[in-house]
Amino acid sequence: MDAMRSYQHVTPPLRIFSGENSLASLERELQRLGIERAVLFCGATLGQPGSPVDLIRSALGNRLAAVFTGVKAHSPVPAVEVATQALREVDADGAIAVGGGSAIVTARGASILLAEGREPADLSTRQDANGKMTSPRLEAPKIPQIIIPTTPTTAIVKAGTALLDPATKMRMAMFDPKTRAQSVFIHPALVGSAPEELIISASLNTLAMSIEGLMSRNGDPIADGQLIHALRLAFQRLGNRTELSDPAARADLVVAAMLCGQGTDHSGAGVTTVLGHAVGGHFGVENGVANAIMLPHALRFNAAHAEAGLAKIGAALGLPADDPAALLEAVIDALARLTTGLGVPSRLRDVGVAQEDFAKIAEHAMKDWFLRGNPRPVNNAAQLQQLLVGAW
């Protein structure tokens, strides 16, 4: 008889509104959260008159204090510092992020800097001399966060906020559960507004993180359920590219991203994710594209240490799981057919990654929090460099 498994699974409160009439509940949510002076965060394109953001402006009424349109890709520190000042100028008591991961992270990051009053470097996760990762406790109260996504990003449900230091290309990760979204609105006009390539990239990130979460050393049965369905949804919707412009398909991909984000809160991820972060920070490559390139190599690297996780992936994709070696090849083949059909590059050289940067990329990746969940222990940067060589 198997021993009963011990685990803790805590799900933070979250209110989700989806559909054509979802924004009708927006003002009520602001009232519930006590928000009178909200700042809306988005990119320059979405901030222009005539964009779907006009629907949000209308729904907010006089509770909208300002619109910040300076969101930049990968949330660089200087842009987030400007966003912090935007919150300060109107004495904001709420943040509404409209867009993808960069808008969400910028809103969270600005809220943290506003409340804590310290430099990002003082608030970020760091590695001590023994290689242990520690996150400072961010005690100050934070303004509520509301998210209206345009792309299916796992950032929607996360408590981590990674800013990019433009000088070092390092990710500065701040962790604060008080910045988790209170409410999420999935509206067809907003999810329908993003370019298809962003939908694909973000959903490939969901797919890769779901796979890594299922293969992780951590996790629990509830997280497994979330990740299996996230993987199934992402794979099915991405496999029918002709329907990717359909808001219903995009809404499913948003749901997959949220399930993946919640599941990986408990499972963590692995080498695909950390190398994707490092490659993206150095070369401006979308995380999903970098992950898609690295994923087959990470699967081979980890397979012998995660046969149970590989079986869960097979179940999600409808693949036979009797022979682990055959299942590994079937999973890699299914992923290759998917990414080829989507026109996604398969080699690092195809996205401008230079071999001479491998040592720096691997060094930065060794400091990534997600590395702790990798099923096969990664003892040094040389192991990561070998993965990069294989993917080049």
mmCIF file of C-alpha atoms in Angstrom:
data_model
loop_
_atom_site.group_PDB
_atom_site.id
_atom_site.type_symbol
_atom_site.label_atom_id
_atom_site.label_comp_id
_atom_site.label_asym_id
_atom_site.label_seq_id
_atom_site.Cartn_x
_atom_site.Cartn_y
_atom_site.Cartn_z
ATOM 1 C CA MET A 1 0.000 0.000 0.000
ATOM 2 C CA ASP A 2 1.341 3.439 -0.932
ATOM 3 C CA ALA A 3 1.973 5.933 1.857
ATOM 4 C CA MET A 4 -0.336 8.929 1.932
ATOM 5 C CA ARG A 5 1.423 11.897 0.345
ATOM 6 C CA SER A 6 2.007 15.035 2.427
ATOM 7 C CA TYR A 7 1.760 18.461 0.792
ATOM 8 C CA GLN A 8 0.307 21.939 1.177
ATOM 9 C CA HIS A 9 -1.593 23.634 -1.629
ATOM 10 C CA VAL A 10 -2.788 27.175 -1.010
ATOM 11 C CA THR A 11 -4.756 28.942 -3.750
ATOM 12 C CA PRO A 12 -4.830 32.752 -3.451
ATOM 13 C CA PRO A 13 -8.234 34.409 -3.980
ATOM 14 C CA LEU A 14 -8.907 35.557 -7.540
ATOM 15 C CA ARG A 15 -12.040 36.819 -9.288
ATOM 16 C CA ILE A 16 -12.265 36.127 -13.032
ATOM 17 C CA PHE A 17 -14.740 37.794 -15.409
ATOM 18 C CA SER A 18 -14.904 36.528 -18.973
ATOM 19 C CA GLY A 19 -16.968 37.400 -22.019
ATOM 20 C CA GLU A 20 -18.481 40.221 -24.007
ATOM 21 C CA ASN A 21 -20.114 41.807 -20.945
ATOM 22 C CA SER A 22 -17.237 41.248 -18.529
ATOM 23 C CA LEU A 23 -16.197 44.912 -18.339
ATOM 24 C CA ALA A 24 -19.634 45.782 -16.975
ATOM 25 C CA SER A 25 -18.309 44.446 -13.661
ATOM 26 C CA LEU A 26 -15.123 46.522 -13.707
ATOM 27 C CA GLU A 27 -16.389 49.571 -11.816
ATOM 28 C CA ARG A 28 -18.002 47.321 -9.218
ATOM 29 C CA GLU A 29 -14.661 45.576 -8.686
ATOM 30 C CA LEU A 30 -12.898 48.905 -8.205
ATOM 31 C CA GLN A 31 -15.532 49.875 -5.683
ATOM 32 C CA ARG A 32 -15.107 46.554 -3.863
ATOM 33 C CA LEU A 33 -11.348 47.102 -3.692
ATOM 34 C CA GLY A 34 -11.688 50.731 -2.609
ATOM 35 C CA ILE A 35 -10.005 52.092 -5.742
ATOM 36 C CA GLU A 36 -10.825 55.731 -6.504
ATOM 37 C CA ARG A 37 -7.672 56.786 -8.411
ATOM 38 C CA ALA A 38 -6.578 54.022 -10.743
ATOM 39 C CA VAL A 39 -3.635 54.211 -13.138
ATOM 40 C CA LEU A 40 -3.970 52.189 -16.325
ATOM 41 C CA PHE A 41 -0.731 50.653 -17.672
ATOM 42 C CA CYS A 42 -0.331 49.714 -21.343
ATOM 43 C CA GLY A 43 1.980 50.070 -24.325
ATOM 44 C CA ALA A 44 2.019 53.033 -26.680
ATOM 45 C CA THR A 45 -0.077 51.319 -29.373
ATOM 46 C CA LEU A 46 -2.864 50.286 -27.011
ATOM 47 C CA GLY A 47 -2.826 53.733 -25.447
ATOM 48 C CA GLN A 48 -3.843 55.459 -28.689
ATOM 49 C CA PRO A 49 -7.431 56.705 -29.132
ATOM 50 C CA GLY A 50 -9.608 54.239 -30.979
ATOM 51 C CA SER A 51 -7.966 51.153 -29.461
ATOM 52 C CA PRO A 52 -9.931 48.630 -27.354
ATOM 53 C CA VAL A 53 -8.619 50.452 -24.275
ATOM 54 C CA ASP A 54 -11.400 52.973 -24.930
ATOM 55 C CA LEU A 55 -13.811 50.299 -23.664
ATOM 56 C CA ILE A 56 -11.900 50.237 -20.385
ATOM 57 C CA ARG A 57 -11.772 54.020 -20.104
ATOM 58 C CA SER A 58 -15.525 54.115 -20.507
ATOM 59 C CA ALA A 59 -16.063 51.389 -17.917
ATOM 60 C CA LEU A 60 -13.814 53.128 -15.388
ATOM 61 C CA GLY A 61 -15.501 56.513 -15.510
ATOM 62 C CA ASN A 62 -14.086 59.009 -13.029
ATOM 63 C CA ARG A 63 -12.106 56.330 -11.197
ATOM 64 C CA LEU A 64 -9.403 56.567 -13.893
ATOM 65 C CA ALA A 65 -6.749 58.998 -12.662
ATOM 66 C CA ALA A 66 -4.089 58.507 -15.360
ATOM 67 C CA VAL A 67 -2.943 56.340 -18.255
ATOM 68 C CA PHE A 68 0.709 55.277 -18.414
ATOM 69 C CA THR A 69 1.678 54.246 -21.956
ATOM 70 C CA GLY A 70 5.417 53.835 -21.376
ATOM 71 C CA VAL A 71 5.437 50.055 -20.931
ATOM 72 C CA LYS A 72 8.542 48.533 -22.551
ATOM 73 C CA ALA A 73 9.353 44.942 -23.486
ATOM 74 C CA HIS A 74 10.937 42.915 -20.645
ATOM 75 C CA SER A 75 10.082 45.727 -18.156
ATOM 76 C CA PRO A 76 13.454 47.506 -17.953
ATOM 77 C CA VAL A 77 14.147 49.260 -14.659
ATOM 78 C CA PRO A 78 14.206 52.833 -16.071
ATOM 79 C CA ALA A 79 10.713 52.422 -17.577
ATOM 80 C CA VAL A 80 9.377 50.999 -14.317
ATOM 81 C CA GLU A 81 10.868 53.911 -12.376
ATOM 82 C CA VAL A 82 9.005 56.330 -14.659
ATOM 83 C CA ALA A 83 5.842 54.289 -14.085
ATOM 84 C CA THR A 84 6.399 54.574 -10.332
ATOM 85 C CA GLN A 85 6.424 58.333 -10.648
ATOM 86 C CA ALA A 86 3.144 58.167 -12.588
ATOM 87 C CA LEU A 87 1.547 56.396 -9.626
ATOM 88 C CA ARG A 88 3.014 58.880 -7.188
ATOM 89 C CA GLU A 89 1.836 61.969 -9.103
ATOM 90 C CA VAL A 90 -1.851 61.054 -8.808
ATOM 91 C CA ASP A 91 -1.631 59.400 -5.389
ATOM 92 C CA ALA A 92 -2.860 56.203 -7.048
ATOM 93 C CA ASP A 93 -4.716 53.610 -5.001
ATOM 94 C CA GLY A 94 -5.002 50.952 -7.708
ATOM 95 C CA ALA A 95 -3.232 49.658 -10.827
ATOM 96 C CA ILE A 96 -4.866 48.252 -13.959
ATOM 97 C CA ALA A 97 -2.537 46.420 -16.332
ATOM 98 C CA VAL A 98 -3.780 46.078 -19.906
ATOM 99 C CA GLY A 99 -1.639 43.996 -22.260
ATOM 100 C CA GLY A 100 0.841 41.160 -21.893
ATOM 101 C CA GLY A 101 3.531 40.247 -19.439
ATOM 102 C CA SER A 102 5.443 43.514 -19.744
ATOM 103 C CA ALA A 103 2.397 45.620 -18.812
ATOM 104 C CA ILE A 104 1.550 43.329 -15.902
ATOM 105 C CA VAL A 105 5.109 43.256 -14.560
ATOM 106 C CA THR A 106 5.532 47.017 -15.016
ATOM 107 C CA ALA A 107 2.374 47.706 -12.997
ATOM 108 C CA ARG A 108 3.463 45.312 -10.251
ATOM 109 C CA GLY A 109 7.028 46.582 -10.242
ATOM 110 C CA ALA A 110 5.949 50.218 -10.032
ATOM 111 C CA SER A 111 3.601 49.347 -7.161
ATOM 112 C CA ILE A 112 6.447 47.676 -5.273
ATOM 113 C CA LEU A 113 8.894 50.546 -5.806
ATOM 114 C CA LEU A 114 6.225 53.072 -4.794
ATOM 115 C CA ALA A 115 5.433 51.257 -1.555
ATOM 116 C CA GLU A 116 8.914 50.140 -0.522
ATOM 117 C CA GLY A 117 10.803 53.325 -1.413
ATOM 118 C CA ARG A 118 14.057 51.479 -2.145
ATOM 119 C CA GLU A 119 16.131 50.607 -5.189
ATOM 120 C CA PRO A 120 15.213 47.441 -7.108
ATOM 121 C CA ALA A 121 18.574 45.858 -6.278
ATOM 122 C CA ASP A 122 17.729 46.080 -2.565
ATOM 123 C CA LEU A 123 14.362 44.380 -3.100
ATOM 124 C CA SER A 124 15.423 41.547 -5.403
ATOM 125 C CA THR A 125 16.137 37.875 -4.874
ATOM 126 C CA ARG A 126 19.855 37.270 -4.518
ATOM 127 C CA GLN A 127 22.273 34.377 -4.317
ATOM 128 C CA ASP A 128 24.550 34.147 -1.281
ATOM 129 C CA ALA A 129 28.115 32.848 -1.163
ATOM 130 C CA ASN A 130 26.831 29.281 -0.688
ATOM 131 C CA GLY A 131 24.596 29.483 -3.747
ATOM 132 C CA LYS A 132 21.362 29.756 -1.737
ATOM 133 C CA MET A 133 18.634 31.959 -3.209
ATOM 134 C CA THR A 134 16.905 34.324 -0.775
ATOM 135 C CA SER A 135 14.147 36.882 -1.316
ATOM 136 C CA PRO A 136 13.852 39.956 0.914
ATOM 137 C CA ARG A 137 10.514 40.314 2.689
ATOM 138 C CA LEU A 138 8.614 43.219 1.157
ATOM 139 C CA GLU A 139 6.427 44.271 4.059
ATOM 140 C CA ALA A 140 4.829 47.531 2.886
ATOM 141 C CA PRO A 141 1.143 47.365 1.809
ATOM 142 C CA LYS A 142 0.637 47.388 -1.977
ATOM 143 C CA ILE A 143 -2.131 48.893 -4.067
ATOM 144 C CA PRO A 144 -4.561 46.360 -5.615
ATOM 145 C CA GLN A 145 -3.816 44.987 -9.068
ATOM 146 C CA ILE A 146 -6.399 44.371 -11.788
ATOM 147 C CA ILE A 147 -5.388 42.680 -15.043
ATOM 148 C CA ILE A 148 -7.045 42.838 -18.449
ATOM 149 C CA PRO A 149 -4.852 40.647 -20.668
ATOM 150 C CA THR A 150 -4.333 40.919 -24.397
ATOM 151 C CA THR A 151 -1.958 37.946 -24.526
ATOM 152 C CA PRO A 152 -2.074 34.571 -22.705
ATOM 153 C CA THR A 153 0.744 35.111 -20.226
ATOM 154 C CA THR A 154 1.395 33.189 -17.009
ATOM 155 C CA ALA A 155 2.300 36.544 -15.427
ATOM 156 C CA ILE A 156 -1.445 37.130 -14.916
ATOM 157 C CA VAL A 157 -1.509 35.042 -11.739
ATOM 158 C CA LYS A 158 2.064 35.341 -10.485
ATOM 159 C CA ALA A 159 3.483 37.073 -7.416
ATOM 160 C CA GLY A 160 6.972 37.419 -8.884
ATOM 161 C CA THR A 161 8.079 40.574 -10.674
ATOM 162 C CA ALA A 162 11.243 40.374 -12.792
ATOM 163 C CA LEU A 163 12.662 43.668 -14.026
ATOM 164 C CA LEU A 164 15.483 43.877 -16.551
ATOM 165 C CA ASP A 165 18.664 45.747 -15.680
ATOM 166 C CA PRO A 166 19.679 47.206 -19.077
ATOM 167 C CA ALA A 167 23.316 47.577 -18.031
ATOM 168 C CA THR A 168 23.926 43.984 -16.944
ATOM 169 C CA LYS A 169 21.071 42.253 -18.835
ATOM 170 C CA MET A 170 20.253 40.559 -15.515
ATOM 171 C CA ARG A 171 16.713 39.856 -14.326
ATOM 172 C CA MET A 172 15.983 41.473 -10.963
ATOM 173 C CA ALA A 173 13.288 39.299 -9.405
ATOM 174 C CA MET A 174 11.088 40.699 -6.628
ATOM 175 C CA PHE A 175 8.584 38.431 -4.875
ATOM 176 C CA ASP A 176 5.531 39.859 -3.133
ATOM 177 C CA PRO A 177 2.243 37.923 -2.747
ATOM 178 C CA LYS A 178 0.483 41.238 -2.048
ATOM 179 C CA THR A 179 0.894 42.152 -5.724
ATOM 180 C CA ARG A 180 -1.076 39.176 -7.029
ATOM 181 C CA ALA A 181 -4.023 40.152 -9.215
ATOM 182 C CA GLN A 182 -7.270 40.669 -7.368
ATOM 183 C CA SER A 183 -9.384 40.502 -10.526
ATOM 184 C CA VAL A 184 -8.875 39.404 -14.133
ATOM 185 C CA PHE A 185 -11.089 40.418 -17.061
ATOM 186 C CA ILE A 186 -10.977 38.344 -20.253
ATOM 187 C CA HIS A 187 -12.708 40.405 -22.938
ATOM 188 C CA PRO A 188 -12.934 39.405 -26.624
ATOM 189 C CA ALA A 189 -11.938 42.846 -27.922
ATOM 190 C CA LEU A 190 -8.808 42.888 -25.775
ATOM 191 C CA VAL A 191 -7.618 39.317 -26.377
ATOM 192 C CA GLY A 192 -8.462 39.831 -30.034
ATOM 193 C CA SER A 193 -6.243 42.906 -30.328
ATOM 194 C CA ALA A 194 -2.791 41.319 -30.007
ATOM 195 C CA PRO A 195 -0.732 40.293 -33.055
ATOM 196 C CA GLU A 196 -0.824 36.558 -33.703
ATOM 197 C CA GLU A 197 2.920 36.152 -33.183
ATOM 198 C CA LEU A 198 2.582 37.409 -29.599
ATOM 199 C CA ILE A 199 -0.260 34.971 -28.942
ATOM 200 C CA ILE A 200 1.927 32.139 -30.251
ATOM 201 C CA SER A 201 4.995 33.147 -28.258
ATOM 202 C CA ALA A 202 3.107 33.584 -24.997
ATOM 203 C CA SER A 203 1.298 30.268 -25.459
ATOM 204 C CA LEU A 204 4.543 28.449 -26.220
ATOM 205 C CA ASN A 205 5.755 29.752 -22.883
ATOM 206 C CA THR A 206 2.643 28.245 -21.260
ATOM 207 C CA LEU A 207 3.291 24.953 -23.023
ATOM 208 C CA ALA A 208 6.959 24.786 -22.017
ATOM 209 C CA MET A 209 6.331 25.789 -18.401
ATOM 210 C CA SER A 210 3.500 23.252 -18.108
ATOM 211 C CA ILE A 211 5.820 20.499 -19.303
ATOM 212 C CA GLU A 212 8.571 21.600 -16.940
ATOM 213 C CA GLY A 213 6.125 21.844 -14.049
ATOM 214 C CA LEU A 214 4.954 18.276 -14.654
ATOM 215 C CA MET A 215 8.571 17.063 -14.711
ATOM 216 C CA SER A 216 9.609 19.091 -11.677
ATOM 217 C CA ARG A 217 10.915 17.673 -8.404
ATOM 218 C CA ASN A 218 8.118 19.520 -6.628
ATOM 219 C CA GLY A 219 4.401 19.908 -7.224
ATOM 220 C CA ASP A 220 1.334 18.075 -5.935
ATOM 221 C CA PRO A 221 -1.790 16.390 -7.358
ATOM 222 C CA ILE A 222 -3.739 19.652 -7.639
ATOM 223 C CA ALA A 223 -0.884 21.389 -9.466
ATOM 224 C CA ASP A 224 -0.596 18.323 -11.731
ATOM 225 C CA GLY A 225 -4.258 18.663 -12.667
ATOM 226 C CA GLN A 226 -3.825 22.338 -13.492
ATOM 227 C CA LEU A 227 -0.704 21.707 -15.552
ATOM 228 C CA ILE A 228 -2.078 18.739 -17.462
ATOM 229 C CA HIS A 229 -5.121 20.725 -18.558
ATOM 230 C CA ALA A 230 -3.003 23.795 -19.307
ATOM 231 C CA LEU A 231 -0.749 21.705 -21.549
ATOM 232 C CA ARG A 232 -3.707 20.022 -23.239
ATOM 233 C CA LEU A 233 -5.452 23.353 -23.937
ATOM 234 C CA ALA A 234 -2.305 25.078 -25.198
ATOM 235 C CA PHE A 235 -1.347 22.184 -27.462
ATOM 236 C CA GLN A 236 -4.846 21.836 -28.934
ATOM 237 C CA ARG A 237 -5.347 25.528 -29.616
ATOM 238 C CA LEU A 238 -1.845 26.107 -31.007
ATOM 239 C CA GLY A 239 -2.257 23.057 -33.222
ATOM 240 C CA ASN A 240 -5.049 24.769 -35.156
ATOM 241 C CA ARG A 241 -3.404 27.967 -36.340
ATOM 242 C CA THR A 242 -6.294 28.920 -38.602
ATOM 243 C CA GLU A 243 -8.405 29.566 -35.482
ATOM 244 C CA LEU A 244 -5.842 31.599 -33.515
ATOM 245 C CA SER A 245 -7.557 34.842 -34.479
ATOM 246 C CA ASP A 246 -10.781 33.609 -32.836
ATOM 247 C CA PRO A 247 -11.345 35.315 -29.447
ATOM 248 C CA ALA A 248 -12.732 32.039 -28.059
ATOM 249 C CA ALA A 249 -9.458 30.263 -28.875
ATOM 250 C CA ARG A 250 -7.480 33.104 -27.376
ATOM 251 C CA ALA A 251 -9.624 33.055 -24.232
ATOM 252 C CA ASP A 252 -8.855 29.332 -23.860
ATOM 253 C CA LEU A 253 -5.157 30.129 -24.156
ATOM 254 C CA VAL A 254 -5.521 32.773 -21.423
ATOM 255 C CA VAL A 255 -7.145 30.152 -19.199
ATOM 256 C CA ALA A 256 -4.297 27.744 -19.998
ATOM 257 C CA ALA A 257 -1.770 30.413 -19.038
ATOM 258 C CA MET A 258 -3.505 31.070 -15.718
ATOM 259 C CA LEU A 259 -3.700 27.354 -14.912
ATOM 260 C CA CYS A 260 -0.023 27.003 -15.767
ATOM 261 C CA GLY A 261 0.883 30.025 -13.666
ATOM 262 C CA GLN A 262 -0.989 28.659 -10.668
ATOM 263 C CA GLY A 263 0.390 25.150 -11.127
ATOM 264 C CA THR A 264 3.999 26.248 -11.427
ATOM 265 C CA ASP A 265 3.613 28.281 -8.246
ATOM 266 C CA HIS A 266 3.723 24.852 -6.575
ATOM 267 C CA SER A 267 5.861 22.840 -8.975
ATOM 268 C CA GLY A 268 8.407 25.381 -10.147
ATOM 269 C CA ALA A 269 9.993 24.930 -13.567
ATOM 270 C CA GLY A 270 13.474 24.061 -14.846
ATOM 271 C CA VAL A 271 16.310 24.583 -17.294
ATOM 272 C CA THR A 272 14.113 25.506 -20.261
ATOM 273 C CA THR A 273 12.601 28.397 -18.344
ATOM 274 C CA VAL A 274 15.834 29.694 -16.843
ATOM 275 C CA LEU A 275 17.693 29.563 -20.156
ATOM 276 C CA GLY A 276 14.700 31.187 -21.863
ATOM 277 C CA HIS A 277 14.845 34.018 -19.329
ATOM 278 C CA ALA A 278 18.581 34.509 -19.861
ATOM 279 C CA VAL A 279 18.417 34.342 -23.666
ATOM 280 C CA GLY A 280 15.465 36.722 -23.727
ATOM 281 C CA GLY A 281 17.220 39.243 -21.501
ATOM 282 C CA HIS A 282 20.415 39.188 -23.571
ATOM 283 C CA PHE A 283 19.003 39.114 -27.080
ATOM 284 C CA GLY A 284 15.451 40.437 -26.800
ATOM 285 C CA VAL A 285 14.007 37.081 -27.867
ATOM 286 C CA GLU A 286 10.432 36.399 -26.746
ATOM 287 C CA ASN A 287 10.420 33.912 -23.854
ATOM 288 C CA GLY A 288 8.081 31.526 -25.660
ATOM 289 C CA VAL A 289 10.314 31.333 -28.733
ATOM 290 C CA ALA A 290 13.444 30.801 -26.639
ATOM 291 C CA ASN A 291 11.615 28.125 -24.622
ATOM 292 C CA ALA A 292 10.427 26.323 -27.745
ATOM 293 C CA ILE A 293 14.016 26.138 -28.992
ATOM 294 C CA MET A 294 15.430 24.882 -25.686
ATOM 295 C CA LEU A 295 12.610 22.501 -24.691
ATOM 296 C CA PRO A 296 13.605 19.376 -26.706
ATOM 297 C CA HIS A 297 17.164 19.579 -25.376
ATOM 298 C CA ALA A 298 15.929 20.037 -21.804
ATOM 299 C CA LEU A 299 13.605 17.055 -22.191
ATOM 300 C CA ARG A 300 16.505 14.799 -23.180
ATOM 301 C CA PHE A 301 18.633 16.248 -20.357
ATOM 302 C CA ASN A 302 15.957 15.523 -17.727
ATOM 303 C CA ALA A 303 14.101 12.461 -19.015
ATOM 304 C CA ALA A 304 15.868 9.788 -16.972
ATOM 305 C CA HIS A 305 15.207 11.786 -13.785
ATOM 306 C CA ALA A 306 11.500 12.423 -14.446
ATOM 307 C CA GLU A 307 9.820 9.346 -15.905
ATOM 308 C CA ALA A 308 6.661 9.923 -13.834
ATOM 309 C CA GLY A 309 6.447 13.493 -15.110
ATOM 310 C CA LEU A 310 6.996 12.330 -18.677
ATOM 311 C CA ALA A 311 4.038 9.947 -18.276
ATOM 312 C CA LYS A 312 1.832 12.882 -17.200
ATOM 313 C CA ILE A 313 2.912 14.801 -20.307
ATOM 314 C CA GLY A 314 2.010 11.773 -22.415
ATOM 315 C CA ALA A 315 -1.426 11.659 -20.790
ATOM 316 C CA ALA A 316 -2.010 15.340 -21.576
ATOM 317 C CA LEU A 317 -0.990 14.882 -25.222
ATOM 318 C CA GLY A 318 -2.755 11.533 -25.693
ATOM 319 C CA LEU A 319 0.470 9.587 -26.236
ATOM 320 C CA PRO A 320 1.113 5.985 -25.074
ATOM 321 C CA ALA A 321 3.308 5.840 -21.983
ATOM 322 C CA ASP A 322 4.338 2.170 -21.794
ATOM 323 C CA ASP A 323 7.969 2.741 -22.859
ATOM 324 C CA PRO A 324 9.643 5.880 -21.404
ATOM 325 C CA ALA A 325 12.255 6.056 -24.176
ATOM 326 C CA ALA A 326 9.624 5.792 -26.906
ATOM 327 C CA LEU A 327 7.414 8.318 -25.079
ATOM 328 C CA LEU A 328 10.273 10.822 -24.901
ATOM 329 C CA GLU A 329 10.779 10.619 -28.667
ATOM 330 C CA ALA A 330 7.018 10.849 -29.272
ATOM 331 C CA VAL A 331 6.760 13.998 -27.138
ATOM 332 C CA ILE A 332 9.729 15.628 -28.863
ATOM 333 C CA ASP A 333 8.304 14.695 -32.279
ATOM 334 C CA ALA A 334 4.869 16.123 -31.380
ATOM 335 C CA LEU A 335 6.477 19.377 -30.224
ATOM 336 C CA ALA A 336 8.593 19.597 -33.387
ATOM 337 C CA ARG A 337 5.524 19.184 -35.600
ATOM 338 C CA LEU A 338 3.686 21.838 -33.610
ATOM 339 C CA THR A 339 6.458 24.450 -33.736
ATOM 340 C CA THR A 340 7.205 23.761 -37.401
ATOM 341 C CA GLY A 341 3.553 24.309 -38.214
ATOM 342 C CA LEU A 342 3.663 27.603 -36.324
ATOM 343 C CA GLY A 343 6.785 28.757 -38.169
ATOM 344 C CA VAL A 344 8.818 29.028 -34.959
ATOM 345 C CA PRO A 345 12.654 28.907 -35.251
ATOM 346 C CA SER A 346 14.263 25.681 -34.049
ATOM 347 C CA ARG A 347 17.863 26.812 -33.408
ATOM 348 C CA LEU A 348 19.399 29.552 -31.296
ATOM 349 C CA ARG A 349 21.419 30.772 -34.266
ATOM 350 C CA ASP A 350 18.124 31.518 -36.037
ATOM 351 C CA VAL A 351 17.219 34.155 -33.426
ATOM 352 C CA GLY A 352 20.603 35.893 -33.333
ATOM 353 C CA VAL A 353 22.162 34.187 -30.313
ATOM 354 C CA ALA A 354 25.957 34.222 -30.499
ATOM 355 C CA GLN A 355 28.073 31.309 -29.254
ATOM 356 C CA GLU A 356 30.518 33.648 -27.553
ATOM 357 C CA ASP A 357 27.715 34.682 -25.183
ATOM 358 C CA PHE A 358 26.981 31.152 -23.956
ATOM 359 C CA ALA A 359 29.170 31.468 -20.844
ATOM 360 C CA LYS A 360 27.446 34.688 -19.777
ATOM 361 C CA ILE A 361 23.972 33.293 -20.493
ATOM 362 C CA ALA A 362 24.706 30.162 -18.447
ATOM 363 C CA GLU A 363 26.174 32.202 -15.590
ATOM 364 C CA HIS A 364 23.037 34.358 -15.401
ATOM 365 C CA ALA A 365 20.779 31.300 -15.646
ATOM 366 C CA MET A 366 22.497 29.703 -12.641
ATOM 367 C CA LYS A 367 21.078 32.569 -10.536
ATOM 368 C CA ASP A 368 17.475 32.004 -11.634
ATOM 369 C CA TRP A 369 15.040 30.933 -8.901
ATOM 370 C CA PHE A 370 13.300 28.407 -11.184
ATOM 371 C CA LEU A 371 16.434 26.266 -11.470
ATOM 372 C CA ARG A 372 15.621 24.717 -8.076
ATOM 373 C CA GLY A 373 12.745 22.716 -9.561
ATOM 374 C CA ASN A 374 14.705 21.024 -12.328
ATOM 375 C CA PRO A 375 14.430 17.231 -11.917
ATOM 376 C CA ARG A 376 18.085 16.617 -12.775
ATOM 377 C CA PRO A 377 20.407 18.584 -10.481
ATOM 378 C CA VAL A 378 22.345 21.315 -12.268
ATOM 379 C CA ASN A 379 25.651 21.628 -10.465
ATOM 380 C CA ASN A 380 27.488 24.127 -12.626
ATOM 381 C CA ALA A 381 27.148 26.535 -15.547
ATOM 382 C CA ALA A 382 29.035 24.144 -17.845
ATOM 383 C CA GLN A 383 26.000 21.840 -17.938
ATOM 384 C CA LEU A 384 23.848 24.737 -19.127
ATOM 385 C CA GLN A 385 26.450 25.721 -21.709
ATOM 386 C CA GLN A 386 26.257 22.223 -23.160
ATOM 387 C CA LEU A 387 22.507 22.576 -23.560
ATOM 388 C CA LEU A 388 23.034 25.877 -25.363
ATOM 389 C CA VAL A 389 25.619 24.263 -27.652
ATOM 390 C CA GLY A 390 23.161 21.519 -28.510
ATOM 391 C CA ALA A 391 20.460 24.064 -29.349
ATOM 392 C CA TRP A 392 22.696 26.315 -31.435
#
